[in-house]
Amino acid sequence: WIRRWLQQGLMDEGHYISNPSKLSQVRSNEVCAQCHSGVGRQLQPAFSYRPGEPLDEYLQLDMDSENSNHDDPHAANQLLRLMKSRCFVEGEAMTCATCHDPHRVERGNMALFSSRCAKCHEHDACKLHDEHGSKLETRCIQCHMPSKRDAMGGMETTDGILLPLLRDHYIKGWPDATQAVLKEMLESD
């Protein structure tokens, strides 16, 4: 019946369905931010938000980049962490979907995510590329978006407290992470 109503012009498809790929950068990122930007103050009933509408009419998030609470990846405000990144600031159209396909399970696929980095960055732009070459080409994420244990979000299990790993979405050079990657590469040779 929906298809028939659309064909007869009785229903506007865009009114009921939003394709995030057709949204502006801000609205597209808000689709993800509703769950991946920490706790917010609910302004309207849960699940009343529709993609494409301004999220701040439904949920008030703390998007103050000067707030020291957001200096740690465990603040869980992944969009704000991403927005601090040079890639985001200088890449005018970067959205969450630039790197993530929400319709596929991609977790842990470092080579895939690194290949997405290579859509904007040449591998040889890496300061370590001349010395380590192609060994680094699948490790961009490990050096520039390291995972860290979340001491704030521990979960009690029968085996004790589980501290989940969170990937920091503040894309930049992380010297400790880079050293760990180089050590891992040396040990695997």
Coordinates of N, CA and C in Angstrom, one line a residue:
W1 N 0.8 -1.2 0.0 CA 0.0 0.0 0.0 C 0.8 1.3 0.0
I2 N 2.0 1.2 0.7 CA 2.9 2.4 0.7 C 3.4 2.7 -0.7
R3 N 3.8 1.7 -1.5 CA 4.3 1.9 -2.9 C 3.1 2.5 -3.7
R4 N 1.9 2.0 -3.6 CA 0.8 2.5 -4.3 C 0.5 4.0 -4.0
W5 N 0.6 4.3 -2.7 CA 0.3 5.7 -2.2 C 1.4 6.6 -2.8
L6 N 2.7 6.1 -2.8 CA 3.8 6.9 -3.3 C 3.6 7.2 -4.8
Q7 N 3.2 6.2 -5.6 CA 3.0 6.3 -7.0 C 1.8 7.3 -7.3
Q8 N 0.8 7.3 -6.4 CA -0.4 8.1 -6.6 C -0.2 9.5 -6.1
G9 N 1.0 9.8 -5.4 CA 1.3 11.1 -4.9 C 0.6 11.4 -3.6
L10 N 0.0 10.3 -3.0 CA -0.7 10.5 -1.7 C 0.2 10.6 -0.5
M11 N 1.4 10.2 -0.7 CA 2.4 10.2 0.4 C 3.7 10.7 -0.1
D12 N 4.4 11.5 0.7 CA 5.7 12.0 0.3 C 6.8 11.1 1.0
E13 N 7.5 10.4 0.2 CA 8.5 9.4 0.7 C 9.5 10.1 1.7
G14 N 10.0 11.3 1.3 CA 10.9 12.0 2.1 C 10.4 12.4 3.5
H15 N 9.1 12.5 3.6 CA 8.5 12.9 4.9 C 8.7 11.7 5.9
Y16 N 8.7 10.5 5.4 CA 8.7 9.3 6.3 C 10.1 8.7 6.4
I17 N 10.9 8.8 5.4 CA 12.2 8.1 5.4 C 13.3 9.2 5.1
S18 N 14.4 9.1 5.8 CA 15.5 10.0 5.5 C 16.7 9.1 5.2
N19 N 17.4 9.4 4.2 CA 18.6 8.7 3.8 C 19.8 9.5 4.4
P20 N 20.5 9.0 5.4 CA 21.6 9.8 6.0 C 22.6 10.3 5.0
S21 N 22.8 9.5 3.9 CA 23.8 9.9 2.9 C 23.4 11.2 2.2
K22 N 22.2 11.6 2.3 CA 21.7 12.8 1.6 C 21.6 13.9 2.5
L23 N 21.9 13.7 3.8 CA 21.8 14.8 4.8 C 23.1 15.6 4.8
S24 N 23.0 16.8 5.3 CA 24.2 17.6 5.5 C 25.2 17.0 6.5
Q25 N 26.4 17.4 6.5 CA 27.4 16.9 7.4 C 26.9 16.9 8.9
V26 N 26.4 18.0 9.3 CA 25.9 18.1 10.7 C 24.7 17.1 11.0
R27 N 23.7 17.1 10.1 CA 22.6 16.2 10.3 C 23.0 14.8 10.2
S28 N 23.9 14.4 9.3 CA 24.3 13.0 9.2 C 25.0 12.6 10.5
N29 N 25.9 13.4 11.0 CA 26.6 13.1 12.2 C 25.7 13.0 13.4
E30 N 24.6 13.8 13.4 CA 23.7 13.8 14.5 C 23.0 12.4 14.6
V31 N 22.8 11.8 13.5 CA 22.1 10.4 13.5 C 22.9 9.5 14.4
C32 N 24.3 9.6 14.3 CA 25.1 8.7 15.1 C 25.3 9.3 16.5
A33 N 25.3 10.6 16.6 CA 25.6 11.3 17.9 C 24.5 11.0 18.9
Q34 N 23.3 10.7 18.5 CA 22.3 10.4 19.5 C 22.6 9.3 20.4
C35 N 23.5 8.4 19.9 CA 23.9 7.3 20.8 C 25.4 7.3 21.2
H36 N 26.2 7.9 20.3 CA 27.6 7.8 20.5 C 28.2 9.2 21.0
S37 N 27.5 10.0 21.7 CA 28.0 11.2 22.2 C 27.7 11.4 23.6
G38 N 27.7 10.4 24.4 CA 27.6 10.5 25.8 C 26.1 10.7 26.2
V39 N 26.0 11.0 27.5 CA 24.7 11.2 28.1 C 24.3 12.7 27.8
G40 N 23.1 12.8 27.5 CA 22.5 14.1 27.3 C 21.2 14.3 28.1
R41 N 20.7 15.6 28.0 CA 19.5 15.9 28.7 C 18.4 15.7 27.7
Q42 N 17.4 14.8 27.9 CA 16.3 14.5 27.0 C 15.4 15.7 27.0
L43 N 15.0 16.2 25.8 CA 14.1 17.3 25.7 C 12.7 16.9 25.2
Q44 N 12.7 15.8 24.5 CA 11.4 15.2 24.0 C 11.4 13.7 24.2
P45 N 10.3 13.1 24.1 CA 10.2 11.7 24.4 C 11.2 10.9 23.6
A46 N 11.7 9.8 24.3 CA 12.7 8.9 23.7 C 12.1 8.4 22.4
F47 N 12.9 8.2 21.4 CA 12.6 7.6 20.1 C 11.7 8.5 19.2
S48 N 11.5 9.8 19.6 CA 10.7 10.7 18.8 C 11.6 11.4 17.7
Y49 N 12.9 11.4 17.9 CA 13.8 12.0 16.9 C 13.7 11.3 15.6
R50 N 13.7 12.1 14.5 CA 13.8 11.5 13.2 C 15.1 12.1 12.5
P51 N 15.8 11.2 11.9 CA 17.1 11.6 11.2 C 16.7 12.7 10.2
G52 N 17.6 13.7 10.2 CA 17.4 14.9 9.4 C 16.9 16.1 10.1
E53 N 16.3 15.9 11.3 CA 15.8 17.0 12.1 C 17.0 17.4 13.0
P54 N 17.0 18.6 13.5 CA 18.1 19.0 14.4 C 18.0 18.2 15.8
L55 N 19.1 17.5 16.1 CA 19.1 16.7 17.3 C 18.9 17.5 18.5
D56 N 19.4 18.8 18.5 CA 19.4 19.6 19.7 C 18.0 20.0 20.1
E57 N 17.0 19.7 19.3 CA 15.6 19.9 19.7 C 15.0 18.7 20.5
Y58 N 15.8 17.6 20.5 CA 15.4 16.4 21.1 C 16.3 16.0 22.3
L59 N 17.5 16.3 22.1 CA 18.5 15.8 23.1 C 19.6 16.9 23.2
Q60 N 19.8 17.4 24.4 CA 20.9 18.4 24.6 C 22.2 17.7 25.1
L61 N 23.1 17.7 24.2 CA 24.4 17.1 24.4 C 25.4 18.1 24.8
D62 N 26.4 17.8 25.6 CA 27.5 18.7 25.9 C 28.5 18.6 24.8
M63 N 28.5 19.6 24.0 CA 29.4 19.7 22.8 C 30.5 20.8 23.0
D64 N 30.8 21.1 24.2 CA 31.8 22.2 24.5 C 33.1 21.5 24.5
S65 N 33.9 21.8 23.4 CA 35.2 21.2 23.3 C 36.2 21.7 24.3
E66 N 35.9 22.8 25.0 CA 36.8 23.3 26.0 C 36.6 22.6 27.4
N67 N 35.5 21.9 27.5 CA 35.2 21.2 28.7 C 36.2 20.1 28.9
S68 N 36.9 20.1 30.0 CA 38.0 19.2 30.3 C 37.5 17.7 30.4
N69 N 36.2 17.6 30.7 CA 35.6 16.2 30.7 C 35.7 15.5 29.4
H70 N 35.9 16.3 28.3 CA 36.0 15.7 27.0 C 37.4 15.4 26.5
D71 N 38.4 15.6 27.4 CA 39.8 15.4 27.1 C 40.2 14.0 27.1
D72 N 39.3 13.1 27.6 CA 39.5 11.7 27.7 C 38.6 11.0 26.8
P73 N 39.1 9.9 26.1 CA 38.2 9.2 25.2 C 37.0 8.5 25.9
H74 N 37.2 8.3 27.2 CA 36.2 7.6 28.0 C 35.0 8.5 28.3
A75 N 35.1 9.8 27.9 CA 33.9 10.6 28.0 C 32.8 10.1 27.1
A76 N 33.1 9.2 26.2 CA 32.2 8.6 25.3 C 31.5 9.5 24.3
N77 N 32.0 10.8 24.2 CA 31.5 11.7 23.2 C 32.3 11.6 22.0
Q78 N 32.1 10.5 21.2 CA 32.9 10.2 20.1 C 32.9 11.3 19.0
L79 N 31.7 11.9 18.8 CA 31.6 12.9 17.8 C 32.4 14.2 18.2
L80 N 32.3 14.6 19.4 CA 33.1 15.7 19.9 C 34.6 15.4 19.7
R81 N 35.1 14.2 20.1 CA 36.5 13.8 19.9 C 36.8 13.9 18.4
L82 N 36.0 13.4 17.6 CA 36.2 13.4 16.1 C 36.3 14.9 15.7
M83 N 35.4 15.7 16.2 CA 35.4 17.1 15.7 C 36.7 17.9 16.1
K84 N 37.4 17.4 17.1 CA 38.7 18.1 17.4 C 39.8 17.7 16.4
S85 N 39.6 16.7 15.6 CA 40.6 16.2 14.8 C 40.8 17.1 13.5
R86 N 42.1 17.2 13.1 CA 42.4 17.9 11.9 C 41.7 17.4 10.7
C87 N 41.6 16.1 10.6 CA 40.9 15.4 9.5 C 39.4 16.0 9.4
F88 N 38.8 16.1 10.5 CA 37.4 16.6 10.5 C 37.4 18.1 10.2
V89 N 38.3 18.9 10.8 CA 38.3 20.4 10.7 C 38.6 20.7 9.2
E90 N 39.6 20.1 8.6 CA 40.0 20.4 7.3 C 39.3 19.6 6.2
G91 N 38.6 18.5 6.6 CA 37.9 17.7 5.6 C 36.4 18.1 5.7
E92 N 36.0 19.1 5.0 CA 34.7 19.8 5.2 C 33.5 18.9 5.1
A93 N 33.6 17.7 4.6 CA 32.5 16.8 4.4 C 32.6 15.5 5.2
M94 N 33.5 15.5 6.2 CA 33.7 14.2 6.9 C 32.5 13.9 7.8
T95 N 32.0 12.7 7.7 CA 30.9 12.3 8.6 C 31.3 11.0 9.2
C96 N 30.5 10.5 10.1 CA 30.8 9.2 10.7 C 30.8 8.1 9.6
A97 N 29.9 8.2 8.5 CA 29.8 7.3 7.5 C 31.0 7.3 6.5
T98 N 31.9 8.4 6.6 CA 33.1 8.4 5.8 C 34.0 7.2 6.2
C99 N 34.0 6.8 7.4 CA 34.8 5.7 7.9 C 34.0 4.5 8.3
H100 N 32.8 4.6 8.7 CA 32.0 3.5 9.1 C 30.8 3.2 8.2
D101 N 30.6 1.9 7.9 CA 29.4 1.5 7.2 C 28.5 0.9 8.3
P102 N 27.4 1.6 8.6 CA 26.5 1.2 9.7 C 25.8 -0.1 9.4
H103 N 25.8 -0.6 8.1 CA 25.1 -1.8 7.7 C 25.9 -3.0 7.7
R104 N 27.2 -2.9 8.1 CA 28.1 -4.0 8.1 C 28.9 -4.1 9.4
V105 N 29.2 -5.3 9.8 CA 30.0 -5.5 11.0 C 31.4 -5.4 10.6
E106 N 32.1 -4.4 11.0 CA 33.5 -4.1 10.6 C 34.5 -4.0 11.8
R107 N 34.0 -4.2 12.9 CA 34.8 -4.0 14.1 C 36.0 -4.8 14.1
G108 N 37.2 -4.2 14.4 CA 38.4 -4.9 14.4 C 39.1 -5.1 13.1
N109 N 38.6 -4.6 12.0 CA 39.2 -4.8 10.7 C 40.1 -3.6 10.4
M110 N 41.3 -3.6 11.0 CA 42.2 -2.5 10.9 C 42.6 -2.2 9.5
A111 N 42.8 -3.2 8.6 CA 43.2 -3.0 7.3 C 42.1 -2.2 6.5
L112 N 40.8 -2.6 6.8 CA 39.7 -1.9 6.1 C 39.6 -0.4 6.5
F113 N 39.7 -0.2 7.8 CA 39.7 1.2 8.3 C 40.9 2.0 7.8
S114 N 42.1 1.4 7.7 CA 43.3 2.0 7.2 C 43.1 2.4 5.8
S115 N 42.4 1.5 5.0 CA 42.2 1.8 3.6 C 41.3 3.0 3.4
R116 N 40.4 3.2 4.4 CA 39.6 4.4 4.3 C 40.4 5.6 4.7
C117 N 41.4 5.5 5.5 CA 42.3 6.7 5.7 C 43.0 7.0 4.4
A118 N 43.3 6.0 3.7 CA 44.1 6.2 2.4 C 43.3 6.9 1.3
K119 N 42.0 7.0 1.5 CA 41.2 7.7 0.6 C 41.5 9.2 0.6
C120 N 42.0 9.7 1.7 CA 42.3 11.1 1.9 C 43.8 11.4 2.1
H121 N 44.5 10.4 2.6 CA 45.9 10.5 2.9 C 46.8 9.5 2.2
E122 N 47.9 10.0 1.6 CA 48.8 9.1 1.0 C 49.6 8.3 2.1
H123 N 49.9 7.1 1.9 CA 50.6 6.3 2.9 C 52.0 6.9 3.2
D124 N 52.6 7.3 2.1 CA 54.0 7.8 2.3 C 54.0 9.2 3.0
A125 N 52.9 9.8 3.3 CA 52.8 11.0 4.1 C 53.1 10.7 5.6
C126 N 53.0 9.4 6.0 CA 53.3 9.0 7.3 C 54.8 9.2 7.6
K127 N 55.2 9.8 8.7 CA 56.6 10.1 9.0 C 57.4 8.8 9.1
L128 N 56.8 7.7 9.4 CA 57.5 6.4 9.5 C 57.5 5.5 8.3
H129 N 56.8 6.0 7.3 CA 56.6 5.2 6.1 C 58.0 4.8 5.4
D130 N 58.9 5.8 5.3 CA 60.2 5.6 4.6 C 60.9 4.4 5.3
E131 N 60.9 4.4 6.6 CA 61.6 3.4 7.4 C 60.9 2.0 7.4
H132 N 59.6 2.0 7.5 CA 58.9 0.8 7.8 C 58.0 0.4 6.6
G133 N 57.8 1.2 5.6 CA 57.0 0.9 4.4 C 55.6 0.4 4.6
S134 N 55.3 -0.6 3.8 CA 54.0 -1.2 3.7 C 53.5 -1.9 5.0
K135 N 54.4 -2.2 5.9 CA 54.0 -2.8 7.2 C 53.1 -1.9 8.0
L136 N 53.2 -0.6 7.7 CA 52.4 0.4 8.5 C 51.1 0.7 7.8
E137 N 50.9 0.3 6.5 CA 49.8 0.7 5.7 C 48.5 0.1 6.2
T138 N 48.5 -0.9 7.0 CA 47.3 -1.5 7.6 C 47.1 -1.1 9.0
R139 N 47.9 -0.2 9.5 CA 47.9 0.1 11.0 C 47.6 1.5 11.3
C140 N 47.1 2.3 10.4 CA 46.9 3.7 10.6 C 46.0 3.9 11.9
I141 N 45.0 3.2 12.0 CA 44.0 3.3 13.1 C 44.7 3.0 14.4
Q142 N 45.6 2.0 14.5 CA 46.3 1.7 15.7 C 47.2 2.8 16.2
C143 N 47.8 3.6 15.3 CA 48.7 4.7 15.7 C 47.9 6.0 15.9
H144 N 46.9 6.2 15.1 CA 46.2 7.5 15.1 C 44.9 7.6 15.9
M145 N 44.3 6.4 16.2 CA 43.1 6.3 16.9 C 43.2 5.1 17.9
P146 N 44.1 5.1 18.9 CA 44.3 4.0 19.7 C 43.1 3.6 20.6
S147 N 43.1 2.3 20.9 CA 42.1 1.8 21.8 C 42.6 1.9 23.2
K148 N 41.8 2.3 24.2 CA 42.2 2.4 25.6 C 41.1 1.8 26.5
R149 N 41.6 1.2 27.5 CA 40.6 0.6 28.5 C 39.8 1.7 29.2
D150 N 38.5 1.4 29.3 CA 37.6 2.4 29.9 C 37.4 2.0 31.4
A151 N 38.1 2.7 32.2 CA 38.1 2.5 33.7 C 36.7 3.0 34.2
M152 N 36.1 3.9 33.5 CA 34.8 4.4 34.0 C 33.6 3.5 33.7
G153 N 33.8 2.6 32.7 CA 32.6 1.8 32.2 C 32.8 0.4 32.5
G154 N 33.4 0.0 33.6 CA 33.6 -1.4 33.9 C 32.3 -2.1 34.1
M155 N 32.3 -3.4 33.7 CA 31.2 -4.2 33.9 C 31.6 -5.4 34.8
E156 N 30.8 -5.7 35.8 CA 31.1 -6.9 36.6 C 30.6 -8.2 35.9
T157 N 31.5 -9.1 35.8 CA 31.2 -10.4 35.2 C 31.6 -11.5 36.3
T158 N 31.3 -12.7 35.9 CA 31.6 -13.8 36.8 C 33.1 -14.0 36.9
D159 N 33.9 -13.5 36.0 CA 35.3 -13.5 36.0 C 36.0 -12.3 36.6
G160 N 35.2 -11.4 37.1 CA 35.7 -10.1 37.6 C 35.2 -8.9 36.8
I161 N 35.9 -7.8 37.0 CA 35.5 -6.6 36.3 C 36.0 -6.6 34.9
L162 N 35.2 -6.4 33.9 CA 35.6 -6.3 32.5 C 35.7 -4.8 32.2
L163 N 36.9 -4.3 31.8 CA 37.1 -3.0 31.3 C 37.1 -3.0 29.8
P164 N 36.0 -2.4 29.2 CA 36.0 -2.5 27.7 C 37.0 -1.6 27.0
L165 N 37.4 -1.9 25.8 CA 38.3 -1.1 25.0 C 37.4 -0.1 24.3
L166 N 37.8 1.2 24.3 CA 37.2 2.2 23.5 C 38.2 2.8 22.5
R167 N 37.9 2.9 21.3 CA 38.7 3.5 20.3 C 38.6 5.0 20.4
D168 N 39.6 5.7 20.5 CA 39.6 7.2 20.6 C 39.4 7.8 19.2
H169 N 38.3 8.6 19.0 CA 38.0 9.1 17.8 C 38.7 10.5 17.5
Y170 N 39.6 10.9 18.4 CA 40.4 12.1 18.2 C 41.6 11.6 17.4
I171 N 41.5 11.9 16.1 CA 42.5 11.4 15.2 C 43.8 12.3 15.2
K172 N 44.9 11.8 15.7 CA 46.1 12.5 15.7 C 47.3 11.5 16.0
G173 N 48.5 12.0 16.0 CA 49.6 11.2 16.4 C 49.6 10.9 17.9
W174 N 49.6 9.7 18.2 CA 49.7 9.2 19.6 C 51.0 8.5 19.8
P175 N 52.0 9.2 20.3 CA 53.4 8.5 20.4 C 53.4 7.2 21.1
D176 N 52.7 7.0 22.3 CA 52.7 5.8 23.0 C 52.1 4.6 22.1
A177 N 51.0 5.0 21.4 CA 50.4 4.0 20.5 C 51.3 3.6 19.4
T178 N 52.0 4.6 18.8 CA 52.9 4.3 17.7 C 54.1 3.4 18.2
Q179 N 54.6 3.7 19.4 CA 55.7 2.9 19.9 C 55.2 1.4 20.1
A180 N 54.0 1.3 20.6 CA 53.4 -0.1 20.7 C 53.3 -0.8 19.4
V181 N 52.9 -0.1 18.4 CA 52.8 -0.7 17.0 C 54.2 -1.1 16.5
L182 N 55.1 -0.2 16.7 CA 56.5 -0.5 16.2 C 57.1 -1.7 16.9
K183 N 56.8 -1.8 18.2 CA 57.3 -2.9 19.0 C 56.6 -4.2 18.5
E184 N 55.3 -4.2 18.3 CA 54.6 -5.3 17.8 C 55.1 -5.8 16.4
M185 N 55.5 -4.8 15.6 CA 56.0 -5.1 14.2 C 57.4 -5.8 14.4
L186 N 58.2 -5.3 15.3 CA 59.6 -5.9 15.5 C 59.5 -7.3 16.0
E187 N 58.5 -7.6 16.9 CA 58.4 -8.9 17.5 C 57.8 -9.9 16.5
S188 N 57.1 -9.4 15.5 CA 56.5 -10.3 14.6 C 57.4 -10.7 13.4
D189 N 58.5 -9.9 13.3 CA 59.5 -10.2 12.2 C 60.4 -11.4 12.5

